[in-house]
Amino acid sequence: MPLLESAVDLLDLHRGLDDEAVAIRDTTRRFVDRELRPHLADWYEAGALPVREIARTLGGLGLLGMHLEGYGCAGATATAYGLACLELEAGDSGLRSLVSVQGSLAMYAIHRYGGEEQKQRWLPAMATGEAIGCFGLTEPDFGSNPAGMRTHARRDGGDWVLAGTKMWITNGSVADVAVVWARTDDGIRGFLVPVGTPGFTAPEITRKLSLRASVTSELILDDVRLPADAMLPDAAGLSAPLSCLNEARFGIVFGAVGAARDCLDTAIAYAREREIFDRKLAAFQATQLKLADMGVELGKAMLLALHLATLKTQGLLQPHQISAGKLNNVREAIRIARESRTVLGANGISLEYPVLRHANNLESVLTYEGTSEVHQLVIGQALTGTAAFR
Ligand code: FAD
């Protein structure tokens, strides 16, 4: 039997893919491997990512807001979008985070809930990567329970005045526009805050041990005055930001498979070369049991991702199903990353290999866009009909 090119091919799941999905997958993979992979360890070590430069290249490849229609967006299928996320995260979760936040959080919010002028102003520039967006929902005291947010917007004549603090915001310090969610007399609403607006600052959060190749920031809104048309007209209530999060979580379902694939492929290649007790590490049953279990979980995760893409294409995908995909695939990816690390022994802890970098990144992925516990509760509610969040 010929050797598989990648462990993710164990179940031959690529056979059902259409030409568009395959082309986007292959282009993204080539781009990541040639242009980004050589720099990832350095970016991770430095805790810095050249977001603007990468965004312009990703925009040139049509990967920003790629699942949206019009306004310069590619209008790609759910599967093609998922596979692009997979290939980006096979490089680093920070790359996929950049694309998720730009396309699925910031651009999606404007595309779905914005007025025509807001769309014209921001979406074409965001699709090319000329403009960067961020999405401010989480606050220092309100992550899993965004309904408790303190950031508020009050009317002052025709203007809005925003005050509050957002925390852990991807791309915050490099963004041209922040989508900020705030409490109003009329419930939770979304606002577009262009950088440079007096009172708005976005200090970067440093000393992270995870997602180091990604910019994460605080957003400080100190009585930020915005014109009346800064509000997203069609976003009323918490369901609006939650719908954006569902879009991004869908990308994570695929992305986690990419991180896991990169870890397992690294472990297999390493085990086939490494000599221990005069034999290749790959020739020991104990090693093969590990690799086999990881290969099966990777295949199941990919199958789940493709199934959710089919449901999404048919307009049938439900939030609790996305929760099941995010919970399973990130949880299994982190297990695969840690187990792959053991196969590499001491080399596994080095940035010369990607496995511990992926494992550390996946700690953030397990937490953001809904923690694993919150997704368990979403699934629990779907199964029992009873919400157990509070
Ligand atoms: P908490 O909500 O305080 O949770 C702490 C623990 O309590 C967790 O284990 C949680 O699962 C558990 N828990 C919570 N509720 C329950 C419950 N009902 N029952 C049982 N257990 C419970 N946010 C944005 O808005 N925009 C971004 O761009 C963004 N980017 C991020 C990037 C990074 C690198 C990280 C780490 C986070 C980012 N976040 C972003 C924030 C992220 O979404 C939150 O961290 C997440 O929602 C969890 O909130 P929290 O950290 O406040 O944890």
Short mmCIF file of C-alpha atoms and ligand atoms in Angstrom, two decimals:
data_model
loop_
_atom_site.label_atom_id
_atom_site.label_comp_id
_atom_site.label_asym_id
_atom_site.label_seq_id
_atom_site.Cartn_x
_atom_site.Cartn_y
_atom_site.Cartn_z
CA MET A 1 0.00 0.00 0.00
CA PRO A 2 1.50 3.43 -0.94
CA LEU A 3 2.29 5.76 1.93
CA LEU A 4 -0.40 8.41 2.51
CA GLU A 5 0.75 11.95 1.69
CA SER A 6 -0.99 13.12 4.85
CA ALA A 7 -2.75 11.40 7.76
CA VAL A 8 -5.87 13.37 6.89
CA ASP A 9 -6.20 11.23 3.73
CA LEU A 10 -6.76 8.05 5.80
CA LEU A 11 -10.48 7.97 4.97
CA ASP A 12 -10.17 9.42 1.45
CA LEU A 13 -12.56 12.21 2.38
CA HIS A 14 -11.25 14.50 -0.34
CA ARG A 15 -12.99 12.35 -2.98
CA GLY A 16 -16.30 14.16 -2.60
CA LEU A 17 -14.84 17.66 -2.96
CA ASP A 18 -15.75 19.79 -5.97
CA ASP A 19 -13.19 21.52 -8.20
CA GLU A 20 -13.64 24.95 -6.62
CA ALA A 21 -13.04 23.63 -3.11
CA VAL A 22 -9.96 21.69 -4.23
CA ALA A 23 -8.54 24.73 -6.05
CA ILE A 24 -9.02 27.03 -3.02
CA ARG A 25 -7.60 24.38 -0.68
CA ASP A 26 -4.51 23.85 -2.83
CA THR A 27 -3.88 27.57 -3.42
CA THR A 28 -4.15 28.30 0.30
CA ARG A 29 -1.91 25.38 1.22
CA ARG A 30 0.76 26.44 -1.28
CA PHE A 31 0.62 30.02 -0.07
CA VAL A 32 0.90 29.01 3.60
CA ASP A 33 3.74 26.57 2.97
CA ARG A 34 5.79 28.85 0.71
CA GLU A 35 5.17 32.33 2.03
CA LEU A 36 4.18 32.01 5.67
CA ARG A 37 5.46 28.74 7.16
CA PRO A 38 9.14 29.76 6.93
CA HIS A 39 8.40 32.74 9.24
CA LEU A 40 5.85 31.28 11.65
CA ALA A 41 8.26 30.17 14.40
CA ASP A 42 9.96 33.59 14.37
CA TRP A 43 6.65 35.46 14.50
CA TYR A 44 5.49 33.21 17.32
CA GLU A 45 8.71 33.70 19.27
CA ALA A 46 8.64 37.47 18.74
CA GLY A 47 4.94 37.63 19.63
CA ALA A 48 4.27 39.72 16.53
CA LEU A 49 2.51 39.21 13.23
CA PRO A 50 2.77 41.57 10.22
CA VAL A 51 -1.03 41.67 9.96
CA ARG A 52 -1.29 44.37 7.28
CA GLU A 53 1.15 42.75 4.90
CA ILE A 54 -0.42 39.30 5.32
CA ALA A 55 -3.94 40.69 5.03
CA ARG A 56 -3.14 42.29 1.67
CA THR A 57 -1.80 39.00 0.33
CA LEU A 58 -4.77 37.08 1.70
CA GLY A 59 -7.05 39.68 0.12
CA GLY A 60 -5.26 39.22 -3.21
CA LEU A 61 -6.01 35.50 -2.98
CA GLY A 62 -9.69 36.24 -2.36
CA LEU A 63 -9.65 34.73 1.15
CA LEU A 64 -11.08 37.68 3.13
CA GLY A 65 -14.85 37.54 3.50
CA MET A 66 -14.68 34.81 0.89
CA HIS A 67 -18.03 33.23 1.82
CA LEU A 68 -19.88 36.56 1.41
CA GLU A 69 -21.53 37.76 -1.81
CA GLY A 70 -20.88 41.07 -3.57
CA TYR A 71 -18.81 44.09 -2.44
CA GLY A 72 -15.64 42.48 -3.79
CA CYS A 73 -16.16 39.23 -1.84
CA ALA A 74 -15.57 35.89 -3.54
CA GLY A 75 -18.93 34.21 -2.79
CA ALA A 76 -17.23 30.85 -2.18
CA THR A 77 -19.03 27.76 -0.89
CA ALA A 78 -19.08 26.81 2.79
CA THR A 79 -16.79 23.86 2.07
CA ALA A 80 -14.26 25.99 0.20
CA TYR A 81 -14.26 28.53 3.05
CA GLY A 82 -13.81 25.74 5.59
CA LEU A 83 -10.90 24.22 3.67
CA ALA A 84 -9.17 27.61 3.43
CA CYS A 85 -9.50 27.91 7.23
CA LEU A 86 -8.09 24.39 7.58
CA GLU A 87 -5.03 25.20 5.49
CA LEU A 88 -4.40 28.50 7.27
CA GLU A 89 -4.61 26.86 10.69
CA ALA A 90 -2.30 24.06 9.52
CA GLY A 91 0.18 26.94 9.45
CA ASP A 92 -0.85 28.63 12.69
CA SER A 93 -4.11 29.33 14.51
CA GLY A 94 -3.12 33.01 14.42
CA LEU A 95 -3.48 33.07 10.63
CA ARG A 96 -6.91 31.49 10.74
CA SER A 97 -7.90 33.87 13.54
CA LEU A 98 -6.96 36.83 11.35
CA VAL A 99 -9.17 35.55 8.54
CA SER A 100 -12.03 34.51 10.86
CA VAL A 101 -12.16 37.88 12.58
CA GLN A 102 -11.88 39.84 9.36
CA GLY A 103 -14.34 37.78 7.29
CA SER A 104 -16.70 36.01 9.66
CA LEU A 105 -16.92 38.53 12.49
CA ALA A 106 -16.24 42.07 11.25
CA MET A 107 -17.19 41.78 7.55
CA TYR A 108 -20.11 39.43 8.20
CA ALA A 109 -21.52 41.85 10.81
CA ILE A 110 -21.39 44.72 8.31
CA HIS A 111 -22.64 42.57 5.41
CA ARG A 112 -25.59 41.13 7.34
CA TYR A 113 -26.54 44.05 9.59
CA GLY A 114 -25.05 47.16 7.97
CA GLY A 115 -26.69 49.85 5.85
CA GLU A 116 -25.75 50.28 2.18
CA GLU A 117 -23.38 53.17 2.86
CA GLN A 118 -21.58 51.25 5.61
CA LYS A 119 -21.21 48.27 3.29
CA GLN A 120 -19.87 50.39 0.44
CA ARG A 121 -17.47 52.19 2.72
CA TRP A 122 -15.90 49.16 4.39
CA LEU A 123 -16.50 45.83 2.65
CA PRO A 124 -14.56 46.27 -0.63
CA ALA A 125 -11.52 47.63 1.26
CA MET A 126 -11.76 44.83 3.82
CA ALA A 127 -12.03 42.19 1.07
CA THR A 128 -8.72 43.33 -0.43
CA GLY A 129 -7.05 43.59 2.97
CA GLU A 130 -6.55 47.36 2.61
CA ALA A 131 -8.75 47.86 5.67
CA ILE A 132 -8.64 45.66 8.78
CA GLY A 133 -11.59 45.06 11.08
CA CYS A 134 -11.98 43.77 14.61
CA PHE A 135 -14.99 42.61 16.65
CA GLY A 136 -15.42 43.79 20.21
CA LEU A 137 -17.87 41.75 22.26
CA THR A 138 -15.92 40.35 25.24
CA GLU A 139 -15.30 42.56 28.29
CA PRO A 140 -12.96 42.09 31.24
CA ASP A 141 -15.85 40.81 33.41
CA PHE A 142 -18.10 39.35 30.71
CA GLY A 143 -16.82 36.65 28.36
CA SER A 144 -19.08 33.61 28.40
CA ASN A 145 -22.02 35.80 29.41
CA PRO A 146 -21.92 38.75 27.01
CA ALA A 147 -25.50 39.68 27.97
CA GLY A 148 -24.02 41.27 31.10
CA MET A 149 -21.86 43.72 29.13
CA ARG A 150 -21.29 47.14 30.68
CA THR A 151 -20.20 49.03 27.57
CA HIS A 152 -23.04 51.36 26.77
CA ALA A 153 -24.04 53.85 24.11
CA ARG A 154 -26.24 56.84 24.94
CA ARG A 155 -27.88 59.33 22.60
CA ASP A 156 -26.65 62.91 22.76
CA GLY A 157 -28.62 64.98 20.27
CA GLY A 158 -28.15 63.19 16.97
CA ASP A 159 -24.91 61.51 18.11
CA TRP A 160 -24.07 58.35 20.00
CA VAL A 161 -21.58 58.44 22.88
CA LEU A 162 -19.91 55.10 23.71
CA ALA A 163 -18.17 54.25 26.99
CA GLY A 164 -16.68 50.99 28.22
CA THR A 165 -13.85 48.50 27.80
CA LYS A 166 -13.56 45.46 25.57
CA MET A 167 -10.96 42.77 26.24
CA TRP A 168 -9.12 40.08 24.26
CA ILE A 169 -9.97 41.58 20.90
CA THR A 170 -8.15 40.01 17.95
CA ASN A 171 -6.62 42.58 15.56
CA GLY A 172 -7.75 45.41 17.85
CA SER A 173 -4.53 47.47 17.70
CA VAL A 174 -4.14 47.10 13.94
CA ALA A 175 -7.77 47.61 12.95
CA ASP A 176 -9.09 50.48 10.85
CA VAL A 177 -12.61 49.86 12.11
CA ALA A 178 -13.92 48.20 15.25
CA VAL A 179 -17.34 46.58 15.37
CA VAL A 180 -18.29 47.34 18.97
CA TRP A 181 -21.31 45.88 20.74
CA ALA A 182 -22.87 48.10 23.40
CA ARG A 183 -25.91 48.30 25.59
CA THR A 184 -28.46 51.04 24.67
CA ASP A 185 -31.90 52.00 25.99
CA ASP A 186 -33.12 49.90 23.10
CA GLY A 187 -31.11 46.72 23.91
CA ILE A 188 -27.73 45.61 22.58
CA ARG A 189 -26.63 47.30 19.36
CA GLY A 190 -23.58 47.21 17.10
CA PHE A 191 -21.52 50.29 16.21
CA LEU A 192 -18.76 50.91 13.66
CA VAL A 193 -15.93 52.81 15.32
CA PRO A 194 -13.25 54.05 12.89
CA VAL A 195 -9.77 54.28 14.45
CA GLY A 196 -8.74 57.83 15.09
CA THR A 197 -12.09 58.67 16.66
CA PRO A 198 -11.23 60.71 19.78
CA GLY A 199 -11.53 58.66 22.98
CA PHE A 200 -10.87 55.33 21.24
CA THR A 201 -7.62 53.51 22.02
CA ALA A 202 -6.57 49.89 21.51
CA PRO A 203 -3.52 48.90 23.58
CA GLU A 204 -2.04 45.52 22.68
CA ILE A 205 -2.15 42.69 25.21
CA THR A 206 1.35 41.28 25.66
CA ARG A 207 2.92 38.32 27.53
CA LYS A 208 0.58 35.78 25.93
CA LEU A 209 1.69 32.14 25.93
CA SER A 210 -0.81 31.19 23.24
CA LEU A 211 -1.71 32.69 19.85
CA ARG A 212 1.52 34.64 19.92
CA ALA A 213 1.43 35.06 16.13
CA SER A 214 -1.76 37.09 16.45
CA VAL A 215 -2.50 40.61 17.66
CA THR A 216 -4.79 40.70 20.71
CA SER A 217 -5.89 43.98 22.28
CA GLU A 218 -8.01 45.85 24.73
CA LEU A 219 -10.45 48.41 23.31
CA ILE A 220 -10.97 51.46 25.49
CA LEU A 221 -13.97 53.65 24.70
CA ASP A 222 -13.74 56.84 26.70
CA ASP A 223 -16.88 58.76 25.71
CA VAL A 224 -16.36 58.10 22.02
CA ARG A 225 -18.69 60.34 20.05
CA LEU A 226 -20.09 58.85 16.85
CA PRO A 227 -22.61 60.12 14.32
CA ALA A 228 -26.08 58.58 14.25
CA ASP A 229 -25.22 56.50 11.17
CA ALA A 230 -22.42 54.65 13.03
CA MET A 231 -24.97 52.14 14.32
CA LEU A 232 -25.59 48.93 12.36
CA PRO A 233 -29.28 49.47 11.52
CA ASP A 234 -30.35 45.81 11.32
CA ALA A 235 -28.60 44.41 14.41
CA ALA A 236 -31.01 44.44 17.35
CA GLY A 237 -30.22 42.37 20.43
CA LEU A 238 -27.59 39.83 21.38
CA SER A 239 -28.67 37.44 18.64
CA ALA A 240 -26.80 39.66 16.13
CA PRO A 241 -23.27 39.24 17.57
CA LEU A 242 -24.07 35.59 18.36
CA SER A 243 -24.92 34.97 14.69
CA CYS A 244 -21.50 36.38 13.73
CA LEU A 245 -19.84 34.05 16.23
CA ASN A 246 -21.61 31.09 14.64
CA GLU A 247 -20.05 32.02 11.29
CA ALA A 248 -16.59 32.14 12.82
CA ARG A 249 -17.08 28.91 14.78
CA PHE A 250 -17.87 27.14 11.55
CA GLY A 251 -14.39 28.11 10.30
CA ILE A 252 -12.86 26.84 13.54
CA VAL A 253 -14.47 23.41 13.04
CA PHE A 254 -12.30 23.07 9.92
CA GLY A 255 -9.34 25.07 11.22
CA ALA A 256 -8.80 22.76 14.19
CA VAL A 257 -8.48 19.84 11.75
CA GLY A 258 -5.66 21.75 10.04
CA ALA A 259 -3.69 22.26 13.27
CA ALA A 260 -4.17 18.59 14.17
CA ARG A 261 -3.14 17.44 10.70
CA ASP A 262 0.07 19.41 10.86
CA CYS A 263 0.88 17.89 14.27
CA LEU A 264 0.12 14.31 13.24
CA ASP A 265 1.98 14.58 9.93
CA THR A 266 4.97 15.98 11.83
CA ALA A 267 4.81 13.11 14.35
CA ILE A 268 4.58 10.48 11.61
CA ALA A 269 7.50 11.94 9.65
CA TYR A 270 9.55 12.17 12.83
CA ALA A 271 8.76 8.60 13.92
CA ARG A 272 9.76 7.27 10.49
CA GLU A 273 13.20 8.90 10.80
CA ARG A 274 14.03 8.69 14.49
CA GLU A 275 16.11 5.62 15.55
CA ILE A 276 15.52 4.33 19.07
CA PHE A 277 16.91 1.02 20.42
CA ASP A 278 18.29 0.36 16.90
CA ARG A 279 14.90 0.59 15.23
CA LYS A 280 12.77 3.33 13.74
CA LEU A 281 10.37 4.80 16.29
CA ALA A 282 7.55 4.17 13.79
CA ALA A 283 8.23 0.42 13.93
CA PHE A 284 7.22 0.10 17.60
CA GLN A 285 3.67 -1.01 18.32
CA ALA A 286 3.35 1.56 21.09
CA THR A 287 4.00 4.32 18.56
CA GLN A 288 1.65 2.89 15.96
CA LEU A 289 -1.18 2.63 18.50
CA LYS A 290 -0.80 6.35 19.20
CA LEU A 291 -0.61 7.28 15.52
CA ALA A 292 -3.56 5.05 14.60
CA ASP A 293 -5.80 6.53 17.30
CA MET A 294 -4.84 10.03 16.24
CA GLY A 295 -5.44 9.21 12.56
CA VAL A 296 -8.92 7.89 13.32
CA GLU A 297 -9.84 10.98 15.38
CA LEU A 298 -8.48 13.27 12.68
CA GLY A 299 -10.57 11.48 10.05
CA LYS A 300 -13.70 11.69 12.23
CA ALA A 301 -13.11 15.41 12.81
CA MET A 302 -12.78 15.99 9.07
CA LEU A 303 -15.93 13.97 8.38
CA LEU A 304 -17.81 16.08 10.93
CA ALA A 305 -16.51 19.32 9.40
CA LEU A 306 -17.56 18.27 5.89
CA HIS A 307 -20.98 17.19 7.14
CA LEU A 308 -21.57 20.56 8.81
CA ALA A 309 -20.50 22.25 5.55
CA THR A 310 -23.13 20.23 3.69
CA LEU A 311 -25.79 21.29 6.20
CA LYS A 312 -24.63 24.92 5.93
CA THR A 313 -24.84 24.82 2.15
CA GLN A 314 -28.38 23.49 2.42
CA GLY A 315 -29.28 26.27 4.90
CA LEU A 316 -29.99 23.66 7.58
CA LEU A 317 -27.09 24.15 9.99
CA GLN A 318 -28.25 24.73 13.58
CA PRO A 319 -26.23 26.53 16.30
CA HIS A 320 -26.05 23.42 18.53
CA GLN A 321 -24.58 21.47 15.61
CA ILE A 322 -21.86 24.09 15.21
CA SER A 323 -21.27 23.76 18.96
CA ALA A 324 -20.86 19.99 18.54
CA GLY A 325 -18.35 20.54 15.73
CA LYS A 326 -16.35 23.19 17.58
CA LEU A 327 -16.34 21.23 20.85
CA ASN A 328 -15.27 17.94 19.27
CA ASN A 329 -12.78 19.20 16.75
CA VAL A 330 -10.89 21.60 19.02
CA ARG A 331 -10.90 19.08 21.88
CA GLU A 332 -9.55 16.32 19.63
CA ALA A 333 -7.07 18.67 17.94
CA ILE A 334 -5.56 19.62 21.28
CA ARG A 335 -5.32 15.93 22.24
CA ILE A 336 -3.62 15.14 18.94
CA ALA A 337 -1.22 18.08 19.36
CA ARG A 338 -0.22 16.93 22.86
CA GLU A 339 0.11 13.26 21.88
CA SER A 340 2.14 14.20 18.80
CA ARG A 341 4.39 16.20 21.11
CA THR A 342 5.18 13.03 23.07
CA VAL A 343 6.24 11.26 19.85
CA LEU A 344 8.86 13.96 19.27
CA GLY A 345 10.30 13.63 22.77
CA ALA A 346 12.41 16.64 23.74
CA ASN A 347 12.33 17.96 20.19
CA GLY A 348 8.58 18.31 20.67
CA ILE A 349 9.04 21.30 22.95
CA SER A 350 11.11 23.22 20.41
CA LEU A 351 9.89 25.84 17.97
CA GLU A 352 11.91 23.93 15.36
CA TYR A 353 8.78 21.76 15.16
CA PRO A 354 5.22 23.09 15.06
CA VAL A 355 3.53 20.76 17.56
CA LEU A 356 3.78 22.61 20.86
CA ARG A 357 3.11 25.89 19.06
CA HIS A 358 -0.15 24.37 17.78
CA ALA A 359 -0.97 22.86 21.19
CA ASN A 360 -0.46 26.23 22.88
CA ASN A 361 -2.53 28.00 20.24
CA LEU A 362 -5.34 25.51 20.63
CA GLU A 363 -5.67 26.52 24.30
CA SER A 364 -7.01 29.86 23.03
CA VAL A 365 -9.14 28.21 20.37
CA LEU A 366 -10.68 26.00 23.07
CA THR A 367 -11.66 29.16 24.96
CA TYR A 368 -12.62 31.78 22.38
CA GLU A 369 -15.81 31.76 20.31
CA GLY A 370 -17.47 30.00 23.25
CA THR A 371 -15.52 27.87 25.71
CA SER A 372 -15.77 24.08 25.51
CA GLU A 373 -17.96 24.13 28.64
CA VAL A 374 -20.35 26.65 27.08
CA HIS A 375 -20.66 24.47 23.96
CA GLN A 376 -21.36 21.45 26.17
CA LEU A 377 -24.17 23.46 27.74
CA VAL A 378 -25.54 24.42 24.31
CA ILE A 379 -25.58 20.74 23.34
CA GLY A 380 -27.04 19.81 26.74
CA GLN A 381 -29.87 22.26 26.15
CA ALA A 382 -30.55 20.80 22.71
CA LEU A 383 -30.65 17.29 24.17
CA THR A 384 -32.73 17.99 27.27
CA GLY A 385 -34.74 21.07 26.42
CA THR A 386 -33.41 22.69 29.62
CA ALA A 387 -30.91 25.57 29.71
CA ALA A 388 -28.32 25.08 32.47
CA PHE A 389 -26.25 28.23 31.92
CA ARG A 390 -27.16 29.83 35.22
P1 FAD B 1 -15.14 33.17 31.53
O1 FAD B 1 -16.43 33.45 30.87
O2 FAD B 1 -14.79 33.92 32.77
O3 FAD B 1 -15.04 31.61 31.81
C1 FAD B 1 -14.16 31.04 32.81
C2 FAD B 1 -14.50 29.55 32.93
O4 FAD B 1 -15.85 29.43 33.37
C3 FAD B 1 -14.42 28.80 31.60
O5 FAD B 1 -13.90 27.52 31.80
C4 FAD B 1 -15.86 28.71 31.17
O6 FAD B 1 -16.13 27.62 30.33
C5 FAD B 1 -16.53 28.52 32.50
N1 FAD B 1 -17.95 28.86 32.44
C6 FAD B 1 -18.51 30.01 32.02
N2 FAD B 1 -19.86 29.95 32.11
C7 FAD B 1 -20.13 28.73 32.60
C8 FAD B 1 -21.34 28.06 32.94
N3 FAD B 1 -22.54 28.63 32.76
N4 FAD B 1 -21.26 26.82 33.45
C9 FAD B 1 -20.04 26.22 33.64
N5 FAD B 1 -18.87 26.80 33.34
C10 FAD B 1 -18.92 28.02 32.84
N6 FAD B 1 -13.56 38.17 22.18
C11 FAD B 1 -14.08 39.07 21.30
O7 FAD B 1 -15.14 39.65 21.54
N7 FAD B 1 -13.45 39.35 20.11
C12 FAD B 1 -12.26 38.77 19.77
O8 FAD B 1 -11.71 39.05 18.69
C13 FAD B 1 -11.66 37.83 20.68
N8 FAD B 1 -10.44 37.29 20.42
C14 FAD B 1 -9.84 36.51 21.39
C15 FAD B 1 -8.52 36.07 21.19
C16 FAD B 1 -7.87 35.32 22.16
C17 FAD B 1 -6.45 34.91 21.96
C18 FAD B 1 -8.57 34.95 23.33
C19 FAD B 1 -7.89 34.10 24.39
C20 FAD B 1 -9.86 35.38 23.54
C21 FAD B 1 -10.51 36.17 22.59
N9 FAD B 1 -11.79 36.68 22.81
C22 FAD B 1 -12.36 37.56 21.90
C23 FAD B 1 -12.47 36.45 24.08
C24 FAD B 1 -13.13 35.08 24.23
O9 FAD B 1 -14.25 34.98 23.40
C25 FAD B 1 -13.45 34.87 25.72
O10 FAD B 1 -12.22 34.70 26.39
C26 FAD B 1 -14.36 33.68 25.97
O11 FAD B 1 -15.67 33.97 25.56
C27 FAD B 1 -14.37 33.25 27.44
O12 FAD B 1 -14.62 34.34 28.26
P2 FAD B 1 -13.69 34.58 29.55
O13 FAD B 1 -12.27 34.52 29.12
O14 FAD B 1 -14.17 35.82 30.20
O15 FAD B 1 -13.94 33.33 30.48
#
